[in-house]
Amino acid sequence: MKTHTFLLLLPLLAAAATAHAQVGIKAGVNGAILNGENIGMDTRYKTSYHVGVFARIPVLGPLSIQPEVLYSLQGSEFRSTLANYDTKLHYLNVPLLAHVKVGPVYVEGGPQFGLLLGAREDGTLLISAADGYGPVDRDAANNYKKTDFSLAAGAGLEVGSFILGARYTAGLNDVNDVADLNGANDPRLKNRVIQVSVGLKFGH
């Protein structure tokens, strides 16, 4: 895990060493859901958060490259007649974005690599027809794949050092790692996250 984390941090460390790079901090709200096929349950957005750091490396004119390192709490709400629970997925995400700024307005887009740090499920599950529902609060890290690859796109405003932005991230790979999910046969789950964030940048 330490090796993976260090490798994920490399783009930001390299950017920070660049003479004309700007660095900054950001935090905000997530609207996260797990969408896919053969789920056998309703999935709903859950509200969570993200926090992290970024660097911005000038390339040419309004174009720059922006690597980030973010802690992001994601997951989904699952609802059915058999279960009613929330899944919390803790990710260390590294977006590597092309960033174009014209005046106070910017747009951005690019790939994102995510490393799963942990997962947990809590809520209620149907135990049996006789016993009814019972509480569940369990570690679920083994139910999900350790890596996630996504595409991200966003836009926002910059006024001085202050940044206000919105971003949508769509997972490309199936993150489910179990063949059966509460009666569903081999469900395929993909991360979908809407983010609204505020940030501060430092440097030239």
mmCIF file of C-alpha atoms in Angstrom:
data_model
loop_
_atom_site.group_PDB
_atom_site.id
_atom_site.type_symbol
_atom_site.label_atom_id
_atom_site.label_comp_id
_atom_site.label_asym_id
_atom_site.label_seq_id
_atom_site.Cartn_x
_atom_site.Cartn_y
_atom_site.Cartn_z
ATOM 1 C CA MET A 1 0.000 0.000 0.000
ATOM 2 C CA LYS A 2 2.824 2.437 0.831
ATOM 3 C CA THR A 3 4.429 1.776 -2.562
ATOM 4 C CA HIS A 4 1.145 2.381 -4.385
ATOM 5 C CA THR A 5 0.574 5.604 -2.465
ATOM 6 C CA PHE A 6 4.064 6.876 -3.267
ATOM 7 C CA LEU A 7 3.601 6.139 -6.969
ATOM 8 C CA LEU A 8 0.323 8.030 -6.949
ATOM 9 C CA LEU A 9 2.026 11.014 -5.327
ATOM 10 C CA LEU A 10 4.830 11.171 -7.906
ATOM 11 C CA PRO A 11 2.997 13.413 -10.432
ATOM 12 C CA LEU A 12 2.289 16.011 -7.756
ATOM 13 C CA LEU A 13 5.830 15.889 -6.365
ATOM 14 C CA ALA A 14 7.262 16.337 -9.848
ATOM 15 C CA ALA A 15 4.934 19.252 -10.503
ATOM 16 C CA ALA A 16 5.848 20.941 -7.234
ATOM 17 C CA ALA A 17 9.500 20.843 -8.289
ATOM 18 C CA THR A 18 8.748 22.758 -11.502
ATOM 19 C CA ALA A 19 9.844 26.376 -11.244
ATOM 20 C CA HIS A 20 6.646 27.965 -12.580
ATOM 21 C CA ALA A 21 4.144 25.537 -11.098
ATOM 22 C CA GLN A 22 1.318 26.742 -8.897
ATOM 23 C CA VAL A 23 0.139 24.598 -6.002
ATOM 24 C CA GLY A 24 -3.099 24.666 -4.076
ATOM 25 C CA ILE A 25 -5.576 23.011 -1.756
ATOM 26 C CA LYS A 26 -9.202 22.089 -2.384
ATOM 27 C CA ALA A 27 -12.184 20.491 -0.666
ATOM 28 C CA GLY A 28 -15.829 19.973 -1.400
ATOM 29 C CA VAL A 29 -18.962 17.874 -1.627
ATOM 30 C CA ASN A 30 -19.467 14.593 -3.512
ATOM 31 C CA GLY A 31 -22.673 13.202 -4.924
ATOM 32 C CA ALA A 32 -21.653 9.568 -5.472
ATOM 33 C CA ILE A 33 -23.404 6.499 -6.874
ATOM 34 C CA LEU A 34 -22.529 3.029 -8.150
ATOM 35 C CA ASN A 35 -24.220 2.381 -11.498
ATOM 36 C CA GLY A 36 -24.037 -0.690 -13.692
ATOM 37 C CA GLU A 37 -25.736 -3.886 -14.825
ATOM 38 C CA ASN A 38 -27.293 -6.920 -13.112
ATOM 39 C CA ILE A 39 -27.366 -5.132 -9.770
ATOM 40 C CA GLY A 40 -30.797 -6.418 -8.736
ATOM 41 C CA MET A 41 -31.262 -3.398 -6.457
ATOM 42 C CA ASP A 42 -31.987 0.307 -6.739
ATOM 43 C CA THR A 43 -28.900 2.473 -6.335
ATOM 44 C CA ARG A 44 -29.134 6.066 -5.162
ATOM 45 C CA TYR A 45 -26.742 8.965 -4.803
ATOM 46 C CA LYS A 46 -25.130 9.475 -1.409
ATOM 47 C CA THR A 47 -23.615 12.737 -0.193
ATOM 48 C CA SER A 48 -20.011 12.700 0.979
ATOM 49 C CA TYR A 49 -16.845 14.769 0.563
ATOM 50 C CA HIS A 50 -13.371 15.075 -0.927
ATOM 51 C CA VAL A 51 -10.223 16.941 0.083
ATOM 52 C CA GLY A 52 -6.766 17.218 -1.417
ATOM 53 C CA VAL A 53 -3.995 19.160 -3.099
ATOM 54 C CA PHE A 54 -3.157 20.068 -6.680
ATOM 55 C CA ALA A 55 -0.417 21.568 -8.822
ATOM 56 C CA ARG A 56 -0.689 23.465 -12.085
ATOM 57 C CA ILE A 57 2.085 23.335 -14.676
ATOM 58 C CA PRO A 58 1.959 25.907 -17.520
ATOM 59 C CA VAL A 59 2.305 24.401 -20.996
ATOM 60 C CA LEU A 60 1.363 26.964 -23.644
ATOM 61 C CA GLY A 61 -0.822 30.051 -23.402
ATOM 62 C CA PRO A 62 -4.028 29.212 -21.512
ATOM 63 C CA LEU A 63 -3.186 25.482 -21.416
ATOM 64 C CA SER A 64 -1.705 23.859 -18.338
ATOM 65 C CA ILE A 65 -1.508 20.372 -16.830
ATOM 66 C CA GLN A 66 -3.076 19.874 -13.399
ATOM 67 C CA PRO A 67 -2.228 16.747 -11.383
ATOM 68 C CA GLU A 68 -4.113 16.293 -8.116
ATOM 69 C CA VAL A 69 -4.071 13.974 -5.124
ATOM 70 C CA LEU A 70 -7.489 13.649 -3.483
ATOM 71 C CA TYR A 71 -9.019 11.671 -0.671
ATOM 72 C CA SER A 72 -12.572 10.972 -1.840
ATOM 73 C CA LEU A 73 -15.384 9.223 0.036
ATOM 74 C CA GLN A 74 -17.631 7.564 -2.559
ATOM 75 C CA GLY A 75 -20.055 4.652 -2.787
ATOM 76 C CA SER A 76 -23.824 4.384 -3.059
ATOM 77 C CA GLU A 77 -27.109 3.696 -1.332
ATOM 78 C CA PHE A 78 -28.602 0.259 -2.130
ATOM 79 C CA ARG A 79 -32.349 -0.346 -1.755
ATOM 80 C CA SER A 80 -34.433 -3.509 -2.337
ATOM 81 C CA THR A 81 -36.869 -5.826 -0.545
ATOM 82 C CA LEU A 82 -33.858 -7.842 0.671
ATOM 83 C CA ALA A 83 -31.558 -5.051 1.778
ATOM 84 C CA ASN A 84 -31.370 -1.403 2.689
ATOM 85 C CA TYR A 85 -27.809 -0.252 3.247
ATOM 86 C CA ASP A 86 -25.085 2.231 2.332
ATOM 87 C CA THR A 87 -21.686 1.416 0.889
ATOM 88 C CA LYS A 88 -18.777 3.729 1.707
ATOM 89 C CA LEU A 89 -15.727 3.482 -0.558
ATOM 90 C CA HIS A 90 -12.607 5.336 0.553
ATOM 91 C CA TYR A 91 -10.396 6.276 -2.408
ATOM 92 C CA LEU A 92 -7.068 7.970 -2.950
ATOM 93 C CA ASN A 93 -7.627 9.513 -6.387
ATOM 94 C CA VAL A 94 -5.065 11.035 -8.744
ATOM 95 C CA PRO A 95 -6.596 13.023 -11.630
ATOM 96 C CA LEU A 96 -4.220 14.194 -14.383
ATOM 97 C CA LEU A 97 -6.107 16.941 -16.176
ATOM 98 C CA ALA A 98 -5.653 19.284 -19.104
ATOM 99 C CA HIS A 99 -6.674 22.713 -17.795
ATOM 100 C CA VAL A 100 -7.630 25.636 -20.056
ATOM 101 C CA LYS A 101 -8.314 29.048 -18.510
ATOM 102 C CA VAL A 102 -9.698 32.058 -20.388
ATOM 103 C CA GLY A 103 -10.284 35.064 -18.170
ATOM 104 C CA PRO A 104 -11.893 33.886 -14.924
ATOM 105 C CA VAL A 105 -13.422 30.793 -16.573
ATOM 106 C CA TYR A 106 -11.725 27.414 -16.917
ATOM 107 C CA VAL A 107 -12.527 23.989 -18.301
ATOM 108 C CA GLU A 108 -10.659 20.769 -17.562
ATOM 109 C CA GLY A 109 -10.633 17.114 -18.450
ATOM 110 C CA GLY A 110 -8.558 13.964 -18.363
ATOM 111 C CA PRO A 111 -8.017 10.561 -16.757
ATOM 112 C CA GLN A 112 -8.127 9.684 -13.073
ATOM 113 C CA PHE A 113 -6.577 6.720 -11.292
ATOM 114 C CA GLY A 114 -8.034 5.606 -7.952
ATOM 115 C CA LEU A 115 -6.695 3.340 -5.218
ATOM 116 C CA LEU A 116 -9.245 1.837 -2.813
ATOM 117 C CA LEU A 117 -8.146 2.451 0.787
ATOM 118 C CA GLY A 118 -11.105 0.745 2.451
ATOM 119 C CA ALA A 119 -14.823 -0.033 2.205
ATOM 120 C CA ARG A 120 -17.689 -0.481 4.629
ATOM 121 C CA GLU A 121 -21.369 -1.433 4.441
ATOM 122 C CA ASP A 122 -23.989 -0.511 7.039
ATOM 123 C CA GLY A 123 -27.763 -0.784 7.126
ATOM 124 C CA THR A 124 -30.209 -3.707 7.277
ATOM 125 C CA LEU A 125 -30.439 -7.079 5.508
ATOM 126 C CA LEU A 126 -33.210 -9.682 5.400
ATOM 127 C CA ILE A 127 -32.052 -12.585 7.592
ATOM 128 C CA SER A 128 -34.998 -14.923 6.955
ATOM 129 C CA ALA A 129 -38.774 -14.835 6.560
ATOM 130 C CA ALA A 130 -39.137 -15.795 10.222
ATOM 131 C CA ASP A 131 -36.461 -13.543 11.695
ATOM 132 C CA GLY A 132 -37.057 -10.521 9.475
ATOM 133 C CA TYR A 133 -34.417 -7.846 9.024
ATOM 134 C CA GLY A 134 -31.226 -7.475 11.002
ATOM 135 C CA PRO A 135 -28.537 -4.793 11.201
ATOM 136 C CA VAL A 136 -25.339 -5.016 9.183
ATOM 137 C CA ASP A 137 -22.142 -3.072 9.813
ATOM 138 C CA ARG A 138 -19.184 -4.789 8.203
ATOM 139 C CA ASP A 139 -15.900 -4.313 6.441
ATOM 140 C CA ALA A 140 -16.424 -4.702 2.687
ATOM 141 C CA ALA A 141 -12.937 -4.106 1.286
ATOM 142 C CA ASN A 142 -12.785 -7.623 -0.187
ATOM 143 C CA ASN A 143 -15.992 -6.979 -2.141
ATOM 144 C CA TYR A 144 -14.432 -4.276 -4.309
ATOM 145 C CA LYS A 145 -11.467 -4.120 -6.654
ATOM 146 C CA LYS A 146 -8.465 -2.181 -5.430
ATOM 147 C CA THR A 147 -8.113 0.105 -8.446
ATOM 148 C CA ASP A 148 -10.468 2.333 -10.394
ATOM 149 C CA PHE A 149 -9.885 4.119 -13.711
ATOM 150 C CA SER A 150 -12.118 7.058 -14.596
ATOM 151 C CA LEU A 151 -12.531 10.013 -16.915
ATOM 152 C CA ALA A 152 -13.152 13.436 -15.411
ATOM 153 C CA ALA A 153 -14.467 16.686 -16.889
ATOM 154 C CA GLY A 154 -15.278 19.958 -15.214
ATOM 155 C CA ALA A 155 -15.481 23.733 -15.295
ATOM 156 C CA GLY A 156 -15.318 26.611 -12.891
ATOM 157 C CA LEU A 157 -14.326 30.140 -11.975
ATOM 158 C CA GLU A 158 -11.101 31.603 -10.622
ATOM 159 C CA VAL A 159 -11.013 35.000 -8.934
ATOM 160 C CA GLY A 160 -7.552 35.840 -7.675
ATOM 161 C CA SER A 161 -6.427 32.881 -5.582
ATOM 162 C CA PHE A 162 -9.977 31.613 -5.012
ATOM 163 C CA ILE A 163 -11.366 28.724 -7.088
ATOM 164 C CA LEU A 164 -14.936 27.459 -7.392
ATOM 165 C CA GLY A 165 -15.393 24.371 -9.536
ATOM 166 C CA ALA A 166 -17.679 21.516 -10.528
ATOM 167 C CA ARG A 167 -16.611 18.163 -11.954
ATOM 168 C CA TYR A 168 -18.148 14.905 -13.141
ATOM 169 C CA THR A 169 -16.165 11.672 -12.917
ATOM 170 C CA ALA A 170 -17.264 8.497 -14.703
ATOM 171 C CA GLY A 171 -15.665 5.176 -13.821
ATOM 172 C CA LEU A 172 -14.667 3.018 -16.790
ATOM 173 C CA ASN A 173 -14.022 -0.310 -15.073
ATOM 174 C CA ASP A 174 -16.188 -2.630 -12.990
ATOM 175 C CA VAL A 175 -15.215 -2.219 -9.327
ATOM 176 C CA ASN A 176 -17.337 -5.101 -8.007
ATOM 177 C CA ASP A 177 -15.278 -8.109 -6.899
ATOM 178 C CA VAL A 178 -17.984 -10.575 -5.798
ATOM 179 C CA ALA A 179 -20.030 -12.895 -8.020
ATOM 180 C CA ASP A 180 -23.260 -12.397 -6.064
ATOM 181 C CA LEU A 181 -24.641 -9.234 -4.469
ATOM 182 C CA ASN A 182 -27.754 -9.941 -2.388
ATOM 183 C CA GLY A 183 -29.252 -12.256 -5.003
ATOM 184 C CA ALA A 184 -27.967 -10.442 -8.101
ATOM 185 C CA ASN A 185 -25.859 -12.596 -10.425
ATOM 186 C CA ASP A 186 -22.419 -11.092 -11.148
ATOM 187 C CA PRO A 187 -23.357 -7.404 -10.888
ATOM 188 C CA ARG A 188 -21.148 -4.843 -12.619
ATOM 189 C CA LEU A 189 -20.655 -1.612 -10.700
ATOM 190 C CA LYS A 190 -19.023 1.609 -11.890
ATOM 191 C CA ASN A 191 -18.294 4.757 -9.918
ATOM 192 C CA ARG A 192 -20.120 7.956 -10.834
ATOM 193 C CA VAL A 193 -19.295 11.104 -8.870
ATOM 194 C CA ILE A 194 -20.450 14.723 -9.092
ATOM 195 C CA GLN A 195 -18.107 17.079 -7.232
ATOM 196 C CA VAL A 196 -18.442 20.717 -6.219
ATOM 197 C CA SER A 197 -15.323 22.180 -4.647
ATOM 198 C CA VAL A 198 -13.657 25.334 -3.430
ATOM 199 C CA GLY A 199 -9.921 25.863 -3.451
ATOM 200 C CA LEU A 200 -7.009 28.206 -2.928
ATOM 201 C CA LYS A 201 -3.947 28.385 -5.172
ATOM 202 C CA PHE A 202 -0.492 29.669 -4.324
ATOM 203 C CA GLY A 203 2.385 30.752 -6.532
ATOM 204 C CA HIS A 204 2.832 32.852 -9.649
#
